[in-house]
mmCIF file of C-alpha atoms in Angstrom:
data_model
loop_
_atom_site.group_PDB
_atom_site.id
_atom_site.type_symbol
_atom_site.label_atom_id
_atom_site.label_comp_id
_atom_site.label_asym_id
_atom_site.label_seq_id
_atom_site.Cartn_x
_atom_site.Cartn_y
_atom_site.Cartn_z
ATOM 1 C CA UNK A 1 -26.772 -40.567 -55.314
ATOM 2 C CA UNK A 2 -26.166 -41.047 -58.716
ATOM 3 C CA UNK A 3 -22.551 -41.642 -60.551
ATOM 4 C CA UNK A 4 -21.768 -39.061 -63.406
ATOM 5 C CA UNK A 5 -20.035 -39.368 -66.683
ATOM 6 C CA UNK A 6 -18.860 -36.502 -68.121
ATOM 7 C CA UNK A 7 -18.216 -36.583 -72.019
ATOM 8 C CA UNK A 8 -17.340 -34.020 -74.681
ATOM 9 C CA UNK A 9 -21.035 -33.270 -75.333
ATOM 10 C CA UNK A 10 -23.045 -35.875 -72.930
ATOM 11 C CA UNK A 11 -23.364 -36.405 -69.852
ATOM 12 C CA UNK A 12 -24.411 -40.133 -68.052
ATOM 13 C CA UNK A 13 -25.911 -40.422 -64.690
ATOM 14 C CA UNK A 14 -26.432 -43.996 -63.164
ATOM 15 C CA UNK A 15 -27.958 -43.961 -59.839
ATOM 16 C CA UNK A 16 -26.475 -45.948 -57.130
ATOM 17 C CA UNK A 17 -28.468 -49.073 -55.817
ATOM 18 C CA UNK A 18 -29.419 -47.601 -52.659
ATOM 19 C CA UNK A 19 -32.023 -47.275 -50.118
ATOM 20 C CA UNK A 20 -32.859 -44.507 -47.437
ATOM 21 C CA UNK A 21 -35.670 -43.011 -45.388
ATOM 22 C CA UNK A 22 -36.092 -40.752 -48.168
ATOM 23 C CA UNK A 23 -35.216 -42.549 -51.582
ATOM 24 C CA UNK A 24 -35.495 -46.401 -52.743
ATOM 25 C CA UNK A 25 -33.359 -47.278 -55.640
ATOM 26 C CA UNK A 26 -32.786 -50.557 -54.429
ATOM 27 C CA UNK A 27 -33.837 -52.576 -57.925
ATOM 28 C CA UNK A 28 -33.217 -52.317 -61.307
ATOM 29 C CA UNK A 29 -37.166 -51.488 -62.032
ATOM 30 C CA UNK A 30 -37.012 -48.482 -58.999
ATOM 31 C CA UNK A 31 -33.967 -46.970 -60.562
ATOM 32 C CA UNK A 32 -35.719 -47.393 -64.400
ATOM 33 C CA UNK A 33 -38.586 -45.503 -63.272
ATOM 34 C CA UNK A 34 -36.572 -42.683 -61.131
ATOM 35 C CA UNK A 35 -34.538 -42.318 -64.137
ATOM 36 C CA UNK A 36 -37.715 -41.426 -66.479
ATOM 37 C CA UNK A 37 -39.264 -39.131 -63.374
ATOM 38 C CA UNK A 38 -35.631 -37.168 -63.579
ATOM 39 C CA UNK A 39 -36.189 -36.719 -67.061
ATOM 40 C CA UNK A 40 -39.846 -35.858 -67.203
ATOM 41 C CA UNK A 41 -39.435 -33.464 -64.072
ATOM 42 C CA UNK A 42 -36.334 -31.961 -65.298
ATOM 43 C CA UNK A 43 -37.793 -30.973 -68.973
ATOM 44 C CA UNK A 44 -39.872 -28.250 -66.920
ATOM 45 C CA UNK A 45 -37.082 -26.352 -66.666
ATOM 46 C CA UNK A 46 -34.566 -27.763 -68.967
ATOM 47 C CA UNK A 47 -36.208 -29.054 -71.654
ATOM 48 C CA UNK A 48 -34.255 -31.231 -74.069
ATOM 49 C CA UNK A 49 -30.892 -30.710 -71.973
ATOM 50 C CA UNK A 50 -32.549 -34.083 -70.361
ATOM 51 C CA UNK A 51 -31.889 -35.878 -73.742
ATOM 52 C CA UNK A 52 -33.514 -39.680 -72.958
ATOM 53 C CA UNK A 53 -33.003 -42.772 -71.031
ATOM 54 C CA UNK A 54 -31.118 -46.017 -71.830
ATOM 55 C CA UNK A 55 -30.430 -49.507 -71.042
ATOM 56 C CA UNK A 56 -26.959 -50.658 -70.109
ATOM 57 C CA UNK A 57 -27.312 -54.364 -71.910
ATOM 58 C CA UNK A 58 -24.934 -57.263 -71.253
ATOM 59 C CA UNK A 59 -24.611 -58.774 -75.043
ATOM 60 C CA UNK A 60 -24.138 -62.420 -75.239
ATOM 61 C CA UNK A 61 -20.631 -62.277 -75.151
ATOM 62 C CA UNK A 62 -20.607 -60.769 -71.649
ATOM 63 C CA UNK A 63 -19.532 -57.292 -72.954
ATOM 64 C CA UNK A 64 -21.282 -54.070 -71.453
ATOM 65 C CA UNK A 65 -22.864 -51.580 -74.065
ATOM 66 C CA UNK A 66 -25.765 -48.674 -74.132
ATOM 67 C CA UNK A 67 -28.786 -49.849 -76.076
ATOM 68 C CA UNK A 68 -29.138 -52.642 -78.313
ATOM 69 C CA UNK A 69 -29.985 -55.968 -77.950
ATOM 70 C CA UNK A 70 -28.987 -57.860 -74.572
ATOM 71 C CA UNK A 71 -30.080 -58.232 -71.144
ATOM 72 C CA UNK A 72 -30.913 -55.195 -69.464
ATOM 73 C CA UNK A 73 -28.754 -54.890 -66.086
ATOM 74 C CA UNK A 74 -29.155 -51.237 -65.356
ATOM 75 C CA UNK A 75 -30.672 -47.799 -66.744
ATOM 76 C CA UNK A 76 -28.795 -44.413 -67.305
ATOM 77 C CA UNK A 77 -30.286 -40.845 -68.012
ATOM 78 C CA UNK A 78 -28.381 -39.149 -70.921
ATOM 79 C CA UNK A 79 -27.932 -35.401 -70.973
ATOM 80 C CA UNK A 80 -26.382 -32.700 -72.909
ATOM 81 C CA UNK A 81 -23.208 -31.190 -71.403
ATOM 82 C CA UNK A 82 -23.571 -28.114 -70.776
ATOM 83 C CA UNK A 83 -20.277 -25.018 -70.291
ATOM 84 C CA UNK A 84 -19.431 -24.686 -66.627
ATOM 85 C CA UNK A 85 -19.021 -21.247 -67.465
ATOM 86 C CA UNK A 86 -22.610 -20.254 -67.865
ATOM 87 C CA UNK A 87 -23.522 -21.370 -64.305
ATOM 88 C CA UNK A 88 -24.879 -19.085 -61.896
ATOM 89 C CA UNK A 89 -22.186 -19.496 -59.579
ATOM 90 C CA UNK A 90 -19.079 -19.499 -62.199
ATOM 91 C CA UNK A 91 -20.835 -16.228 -63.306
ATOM 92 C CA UNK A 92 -21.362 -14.560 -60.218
ATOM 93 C CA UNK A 93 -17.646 -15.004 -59.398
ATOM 94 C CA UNK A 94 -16.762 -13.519 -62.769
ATOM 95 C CA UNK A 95 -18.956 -10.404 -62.327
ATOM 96 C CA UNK A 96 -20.984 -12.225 -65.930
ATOM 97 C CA UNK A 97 -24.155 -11.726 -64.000
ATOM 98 C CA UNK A 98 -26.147 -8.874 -64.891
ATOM 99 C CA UNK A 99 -29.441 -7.722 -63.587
ATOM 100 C CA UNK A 100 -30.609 -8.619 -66.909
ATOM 101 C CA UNK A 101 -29.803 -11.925 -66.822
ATOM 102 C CA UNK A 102 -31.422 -12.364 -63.232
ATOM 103 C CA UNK A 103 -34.515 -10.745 -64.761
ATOM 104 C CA UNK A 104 -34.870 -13.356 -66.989
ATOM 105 C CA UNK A 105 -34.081 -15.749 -64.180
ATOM 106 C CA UNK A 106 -36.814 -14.916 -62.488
ATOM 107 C CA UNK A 107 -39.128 -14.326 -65.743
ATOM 108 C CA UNK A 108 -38.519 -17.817 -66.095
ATOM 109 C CA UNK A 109 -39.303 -19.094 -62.306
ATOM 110 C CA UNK A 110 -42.411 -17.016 -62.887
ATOM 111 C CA UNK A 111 -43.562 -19.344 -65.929
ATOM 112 C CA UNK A 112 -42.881 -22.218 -64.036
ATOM 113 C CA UNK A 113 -44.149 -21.356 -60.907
ATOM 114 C CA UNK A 114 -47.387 -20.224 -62.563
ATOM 115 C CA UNK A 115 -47.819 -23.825 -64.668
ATOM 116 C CA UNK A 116 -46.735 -26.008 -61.068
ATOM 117 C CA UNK A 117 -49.047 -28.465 -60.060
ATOM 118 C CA UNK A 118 -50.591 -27.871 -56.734
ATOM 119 C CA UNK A 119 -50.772 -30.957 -54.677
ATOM 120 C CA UNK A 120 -53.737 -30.698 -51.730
ATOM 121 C CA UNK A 121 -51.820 -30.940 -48.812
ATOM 122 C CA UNK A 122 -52.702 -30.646 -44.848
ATOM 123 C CA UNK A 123 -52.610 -26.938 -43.906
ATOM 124 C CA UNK A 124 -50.323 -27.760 -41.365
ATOM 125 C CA UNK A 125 -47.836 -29.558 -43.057
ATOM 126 C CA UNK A 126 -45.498 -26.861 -44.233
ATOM 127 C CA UNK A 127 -44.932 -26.223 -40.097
ATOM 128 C CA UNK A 128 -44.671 -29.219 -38.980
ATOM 129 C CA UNK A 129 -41.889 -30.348 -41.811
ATOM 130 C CA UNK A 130 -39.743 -26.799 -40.523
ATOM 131 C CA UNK A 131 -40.756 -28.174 -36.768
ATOM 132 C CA UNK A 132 -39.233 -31.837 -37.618
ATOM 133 C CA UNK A 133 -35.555 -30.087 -39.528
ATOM 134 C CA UNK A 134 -35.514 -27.779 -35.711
ATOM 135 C CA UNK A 135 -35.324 -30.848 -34.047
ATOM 136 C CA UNK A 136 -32.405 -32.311 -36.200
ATOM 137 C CA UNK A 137 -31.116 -28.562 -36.296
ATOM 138 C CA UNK A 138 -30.982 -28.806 -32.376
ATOM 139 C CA UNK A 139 -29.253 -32.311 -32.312
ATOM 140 C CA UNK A 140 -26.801 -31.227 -34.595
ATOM 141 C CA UNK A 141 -25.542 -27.525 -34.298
ATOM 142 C CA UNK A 142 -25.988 -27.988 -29.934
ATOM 143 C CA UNK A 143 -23.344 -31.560 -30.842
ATOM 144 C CA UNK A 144 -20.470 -30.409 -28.319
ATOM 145 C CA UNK A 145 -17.980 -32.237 -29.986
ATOM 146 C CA UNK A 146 -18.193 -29.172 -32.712
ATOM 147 C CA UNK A 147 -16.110 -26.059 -31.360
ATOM 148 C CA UNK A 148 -16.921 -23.482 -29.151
ATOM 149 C CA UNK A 149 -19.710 -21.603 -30.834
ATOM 150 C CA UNK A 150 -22.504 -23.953 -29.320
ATOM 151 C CA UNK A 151 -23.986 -21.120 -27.347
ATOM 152 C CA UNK A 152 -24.008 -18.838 -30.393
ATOM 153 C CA UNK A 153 -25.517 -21.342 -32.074
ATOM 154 C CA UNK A 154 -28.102 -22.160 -30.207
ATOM 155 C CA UNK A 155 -28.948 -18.585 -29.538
ATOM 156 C CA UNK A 156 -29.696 -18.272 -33.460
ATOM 157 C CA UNK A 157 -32.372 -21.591 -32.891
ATOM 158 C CA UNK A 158 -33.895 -20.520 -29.842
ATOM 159 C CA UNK A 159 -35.035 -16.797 -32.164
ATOM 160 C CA UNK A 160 -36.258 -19.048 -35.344
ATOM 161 C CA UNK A 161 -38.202 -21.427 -32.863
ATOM 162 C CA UNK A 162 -39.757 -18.089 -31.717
ATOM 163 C CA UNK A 163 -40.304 -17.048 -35.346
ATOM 164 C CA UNK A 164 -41.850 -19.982 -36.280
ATOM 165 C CA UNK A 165 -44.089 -20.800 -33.588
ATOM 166 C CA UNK A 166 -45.812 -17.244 -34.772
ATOM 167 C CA UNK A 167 -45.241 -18.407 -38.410
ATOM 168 C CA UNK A 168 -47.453 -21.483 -38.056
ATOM 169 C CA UNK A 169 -50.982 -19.380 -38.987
ATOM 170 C CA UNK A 170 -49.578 -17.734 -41.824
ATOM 171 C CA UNK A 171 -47.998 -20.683 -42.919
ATOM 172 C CA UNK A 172 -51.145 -22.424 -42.989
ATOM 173 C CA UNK A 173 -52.797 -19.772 -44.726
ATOM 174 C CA UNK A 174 -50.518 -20.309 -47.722
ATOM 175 C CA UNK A 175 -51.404 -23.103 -48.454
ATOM 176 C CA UNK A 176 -55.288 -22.022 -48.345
ATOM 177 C CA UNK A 177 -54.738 -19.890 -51.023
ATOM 178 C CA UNK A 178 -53.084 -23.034 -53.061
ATOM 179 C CA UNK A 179 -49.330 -21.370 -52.774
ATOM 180 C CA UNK A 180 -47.920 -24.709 -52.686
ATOM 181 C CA UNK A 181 -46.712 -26.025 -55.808
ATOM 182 C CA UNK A 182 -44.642 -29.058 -56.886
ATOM 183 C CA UNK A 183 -41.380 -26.851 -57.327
ATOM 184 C CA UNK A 184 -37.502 -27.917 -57.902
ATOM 185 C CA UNK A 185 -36.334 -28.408 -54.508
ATOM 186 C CA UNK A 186 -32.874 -27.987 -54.854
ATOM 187 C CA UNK A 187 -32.508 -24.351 -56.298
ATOM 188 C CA UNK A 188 -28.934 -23.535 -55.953
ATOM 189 C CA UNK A 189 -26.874 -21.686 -58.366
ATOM 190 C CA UNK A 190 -24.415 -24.805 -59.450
ATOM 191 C CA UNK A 191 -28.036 -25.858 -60.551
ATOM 192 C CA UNK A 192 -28.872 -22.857 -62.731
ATOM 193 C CA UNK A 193 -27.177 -21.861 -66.219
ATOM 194 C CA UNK A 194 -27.731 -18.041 -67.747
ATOM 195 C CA UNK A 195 -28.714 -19.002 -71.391
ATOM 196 C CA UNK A 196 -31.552 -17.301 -73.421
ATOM 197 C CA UNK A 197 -33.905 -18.606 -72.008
ATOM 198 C CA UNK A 198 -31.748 -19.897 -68.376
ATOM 199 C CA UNK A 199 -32.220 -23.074 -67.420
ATOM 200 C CA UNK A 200 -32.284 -25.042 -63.855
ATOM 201 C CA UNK A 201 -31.268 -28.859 -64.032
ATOM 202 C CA UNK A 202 -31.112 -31.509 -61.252
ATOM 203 C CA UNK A 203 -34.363 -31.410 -59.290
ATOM 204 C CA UNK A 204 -35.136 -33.488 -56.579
ATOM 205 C CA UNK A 205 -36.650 -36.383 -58.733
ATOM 206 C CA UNK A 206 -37.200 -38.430 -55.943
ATOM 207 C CA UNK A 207 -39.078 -37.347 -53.518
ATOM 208 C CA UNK A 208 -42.043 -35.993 -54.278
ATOM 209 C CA UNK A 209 -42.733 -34.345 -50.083
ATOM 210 C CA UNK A 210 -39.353 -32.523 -51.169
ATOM 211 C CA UNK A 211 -40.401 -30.794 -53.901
ATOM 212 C CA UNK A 212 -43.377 -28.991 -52.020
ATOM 213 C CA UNK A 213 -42.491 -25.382 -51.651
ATOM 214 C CA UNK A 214 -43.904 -21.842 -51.778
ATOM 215 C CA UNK A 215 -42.169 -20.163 -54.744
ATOM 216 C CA UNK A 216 -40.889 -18.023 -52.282
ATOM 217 C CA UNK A 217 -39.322 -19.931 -50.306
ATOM 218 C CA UNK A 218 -37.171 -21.774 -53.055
ATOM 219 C CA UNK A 219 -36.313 -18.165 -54.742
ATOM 220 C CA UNK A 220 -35.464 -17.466 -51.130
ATOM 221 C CA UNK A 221 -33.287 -20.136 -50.827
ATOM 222 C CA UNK A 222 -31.350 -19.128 -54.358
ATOM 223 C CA UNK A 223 -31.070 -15.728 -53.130
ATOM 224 C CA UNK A 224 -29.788 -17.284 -50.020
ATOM 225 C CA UNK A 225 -26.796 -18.744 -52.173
ATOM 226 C CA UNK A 226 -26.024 -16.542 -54.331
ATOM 227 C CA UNK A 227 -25.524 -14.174 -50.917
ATOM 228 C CA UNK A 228 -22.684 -16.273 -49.531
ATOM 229 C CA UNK A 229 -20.858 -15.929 -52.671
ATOM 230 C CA UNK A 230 -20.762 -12.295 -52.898
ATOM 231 C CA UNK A 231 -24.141 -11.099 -54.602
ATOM 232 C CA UNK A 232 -26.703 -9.980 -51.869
ATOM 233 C CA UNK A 233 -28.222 -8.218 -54.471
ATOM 234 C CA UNK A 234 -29.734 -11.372 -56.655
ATOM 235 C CA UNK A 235 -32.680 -11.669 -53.940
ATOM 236 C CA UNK A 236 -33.678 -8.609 -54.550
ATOM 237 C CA UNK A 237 -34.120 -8.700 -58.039
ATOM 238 C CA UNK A 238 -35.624 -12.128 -58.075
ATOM 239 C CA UNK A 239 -37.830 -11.208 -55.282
ATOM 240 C CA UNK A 240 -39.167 -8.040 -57.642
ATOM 241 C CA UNK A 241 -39.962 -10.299 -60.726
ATOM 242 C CA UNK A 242 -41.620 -13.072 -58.280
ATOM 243 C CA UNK A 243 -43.929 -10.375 -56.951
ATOM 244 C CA UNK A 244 -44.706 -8.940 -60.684
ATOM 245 C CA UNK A 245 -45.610 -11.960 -61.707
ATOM 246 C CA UNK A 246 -47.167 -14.146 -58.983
ATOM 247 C CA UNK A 247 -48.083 -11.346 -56.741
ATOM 248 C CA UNK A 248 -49.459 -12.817 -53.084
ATOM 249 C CA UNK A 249 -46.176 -12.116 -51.590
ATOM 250 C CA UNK A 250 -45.766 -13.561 -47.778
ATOM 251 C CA UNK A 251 -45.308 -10.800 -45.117
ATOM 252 C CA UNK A 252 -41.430 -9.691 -44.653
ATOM 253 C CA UNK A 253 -41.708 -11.949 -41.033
ATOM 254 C CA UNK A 254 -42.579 -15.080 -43.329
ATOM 255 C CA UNK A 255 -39.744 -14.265 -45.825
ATOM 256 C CA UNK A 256 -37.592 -13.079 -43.103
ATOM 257 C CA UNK A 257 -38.432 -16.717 -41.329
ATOM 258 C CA UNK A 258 -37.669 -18.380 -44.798
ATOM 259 C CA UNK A 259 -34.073 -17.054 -44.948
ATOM 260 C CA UNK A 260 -33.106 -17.737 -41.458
ATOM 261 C CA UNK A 261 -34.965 -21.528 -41.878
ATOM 262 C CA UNK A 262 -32.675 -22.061 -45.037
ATOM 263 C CA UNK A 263 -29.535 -20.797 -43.988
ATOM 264 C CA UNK A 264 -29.527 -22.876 -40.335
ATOM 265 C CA UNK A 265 -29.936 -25.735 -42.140
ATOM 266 C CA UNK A 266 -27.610 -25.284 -44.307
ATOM 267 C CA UNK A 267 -25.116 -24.843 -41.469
ATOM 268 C CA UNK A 268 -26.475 -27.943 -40.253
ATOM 269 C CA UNK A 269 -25.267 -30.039 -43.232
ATOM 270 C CA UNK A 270 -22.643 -28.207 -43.207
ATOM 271 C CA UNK A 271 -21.528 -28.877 -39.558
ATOM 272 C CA UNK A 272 -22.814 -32.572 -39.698
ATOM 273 C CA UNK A 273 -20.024 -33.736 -42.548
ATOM 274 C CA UNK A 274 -17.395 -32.835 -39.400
ATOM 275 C CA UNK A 275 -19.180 -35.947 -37.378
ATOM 276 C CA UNK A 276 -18.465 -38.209 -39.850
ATOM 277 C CA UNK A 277 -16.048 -40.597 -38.945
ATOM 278 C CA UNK A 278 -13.705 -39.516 -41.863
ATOM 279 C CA UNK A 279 -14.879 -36.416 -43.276
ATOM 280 C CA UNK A 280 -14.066 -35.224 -46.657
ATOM 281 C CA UNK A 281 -12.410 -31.568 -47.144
ATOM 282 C CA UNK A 282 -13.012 -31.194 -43.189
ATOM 283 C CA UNK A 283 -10.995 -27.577 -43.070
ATOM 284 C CA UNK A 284 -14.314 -26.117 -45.233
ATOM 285 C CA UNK A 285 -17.451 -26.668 -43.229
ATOM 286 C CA UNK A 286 -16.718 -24.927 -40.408
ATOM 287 C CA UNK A 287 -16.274 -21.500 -41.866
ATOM 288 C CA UNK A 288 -19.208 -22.471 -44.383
ATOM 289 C CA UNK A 289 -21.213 -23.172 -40.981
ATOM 290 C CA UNK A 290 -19.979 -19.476 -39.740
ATOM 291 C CA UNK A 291 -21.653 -17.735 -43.183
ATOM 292 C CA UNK A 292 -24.594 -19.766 -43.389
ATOM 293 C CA UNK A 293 -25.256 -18.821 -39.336
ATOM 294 C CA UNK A 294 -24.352 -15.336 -40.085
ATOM 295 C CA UNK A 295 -26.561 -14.646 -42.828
ATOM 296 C CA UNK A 296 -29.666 -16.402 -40.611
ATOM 297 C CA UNK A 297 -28.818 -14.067 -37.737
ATOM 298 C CA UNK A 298 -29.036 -10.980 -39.963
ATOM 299 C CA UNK A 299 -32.303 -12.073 -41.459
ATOM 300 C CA UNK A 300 -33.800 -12.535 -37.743
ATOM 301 C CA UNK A 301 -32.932 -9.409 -37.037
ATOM 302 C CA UNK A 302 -34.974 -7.935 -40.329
ATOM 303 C CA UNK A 303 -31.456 -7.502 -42.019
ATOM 304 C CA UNK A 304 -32.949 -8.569 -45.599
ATOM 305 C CA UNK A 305 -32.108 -7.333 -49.074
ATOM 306 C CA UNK A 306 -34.894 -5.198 -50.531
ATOM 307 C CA UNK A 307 -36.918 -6.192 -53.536
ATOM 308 C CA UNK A 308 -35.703 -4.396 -56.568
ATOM 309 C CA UNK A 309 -32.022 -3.899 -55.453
#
């Protein structure tokens, strides 16, 4: 959604000019004002990584340039670059990870999490948003032009409908209790960098609906990730902080439901790039699909790390 320049020490994103069902950055003035919401979110948990915003100009003599005087034909966000190294991911794959570090992680989430606004919201609305992504789970992963593990597939839907349908009370109940904060909504590791303190970049800026999450869902969903690449263990640990510090845990079904929720849609997107009519990398989402399904089977069956571990 948004073309990246990567300097030495900067980075510039430019969003595209586009328009869906769930963002509009059609004009110049939409894609202004997303650019100063990415910014404003973003400092939450990134603080001055998201360095400003700036006008691409057209000077008189038709040349392009950032800032200055000129017409203004476009707006970029401006960030500090930041070492690949010290993401979450890059970490985890070089064993740099240490409970510590996840600790603080979650220390951090904590602070956040505890400072959120808390948008009033229908009771119902955290069900019927898992309902709706069912029914595009069901269109998708049942698709018979995808390979032979349809039935397997829609084995694993048929249990999370079941889970959900008893979810929808305790669901509601959450947000009674005001457990519904305006979080990150896109908590992935590629997202998160282990400094002192860590930081988490690239939030969904815009779409507010998206951002509406129980903290333990979205630590869920990190956990989730940090699972299929080799470290089970991180969801326990961030689980343990999250429960020091915010305490009103959901029940192990809810958790268990929020794992199995996250990972079939995950194999969703995954699966859905291979009915594209030229998919990119095609030989990878099909065995991403496999993990993502296997890790919501396990957490149906009550296969789910313990916190602490």
């Amino acid at each position: 959604m948004s073309w990246v320049f990567l300097g030495r020490r900067s980075v510039l994103k430019i969003k595209k000019p586009l328009k869906t069902p769930f963002l509009d950055f059609s004009t110049v003035e939409r894609r202004e004002a997303n650019c100063r919401e990415e910014v404003r979110l973003n400092r939450r948990l990134a603080g001055e990584v998201y360095r400003d915003v700036v006008p691409i100009v057209r000077r008189a003599s038709g040349e392009l340039a950032l800032g200055g005087r000129g017409t203004t034909v476009d707006w970029v966000v401006r960030m500090k670059r930041l070492p690949a190294g010290a993401m979450l991911d890059a970490a985890l794959r070089s064993g740099r990870a240490s409970r510590t570090r996840i600790e603080a992680l979650g220390d951090r989430l904590v602070a956040f999490y505890r400072g959120a606004e808390r948008p009033e919201i229908d009771r119902d609305l955290p069900w019927r948003v898992m309902a709706r992504e069912m029914d595009e789970n069901r269109r998708i992963l049942g698709d018979p032009r995808l390979d032979a593990d349809v039935p397997a597939r829609i084995k694993v839907l048929a249990d999370l409908d079941a889970l959900l349908a008893r979810s929808r009370g305790v669901l509601a109940e959450r947000v009674d209790r005001g457990e519904i904060v305006d979080g990150h909504g896109d908590l992935r590791p590629e997202h998160v960098w282990l400094f002192n303190p860590p930081l988490v970049i690239d939030c969904l800026e815009f779409n507010p609906s998206l951002r509406l999450v129980d903290p333990f869902d979205e630590t869920t969903f990190l956990g989730l990730e940090c699972a299929r690449l080799g470290a089970p263990w991180v969801d326990g640990v961030l689980r343990a902080r999250m429960t020091a510090g915010l305490g009103r845990v959901p029940s192990p079904e809810l958790l268990r439901l929020y794992r199995a929720f996250r990972a079939t849609l995950r194999a969703r997107l995954a699966l859905a790039h291979l009915l594209e009519p030229s998919p990119r990398t095609p030989q990878k989402w099909e065995p991403a699909a496999r993990a993502y399904l296997a890790l919501a089977e396990a957490a149906l069956r009550g296969d789910y790390p313990p916190a602490g571990r």
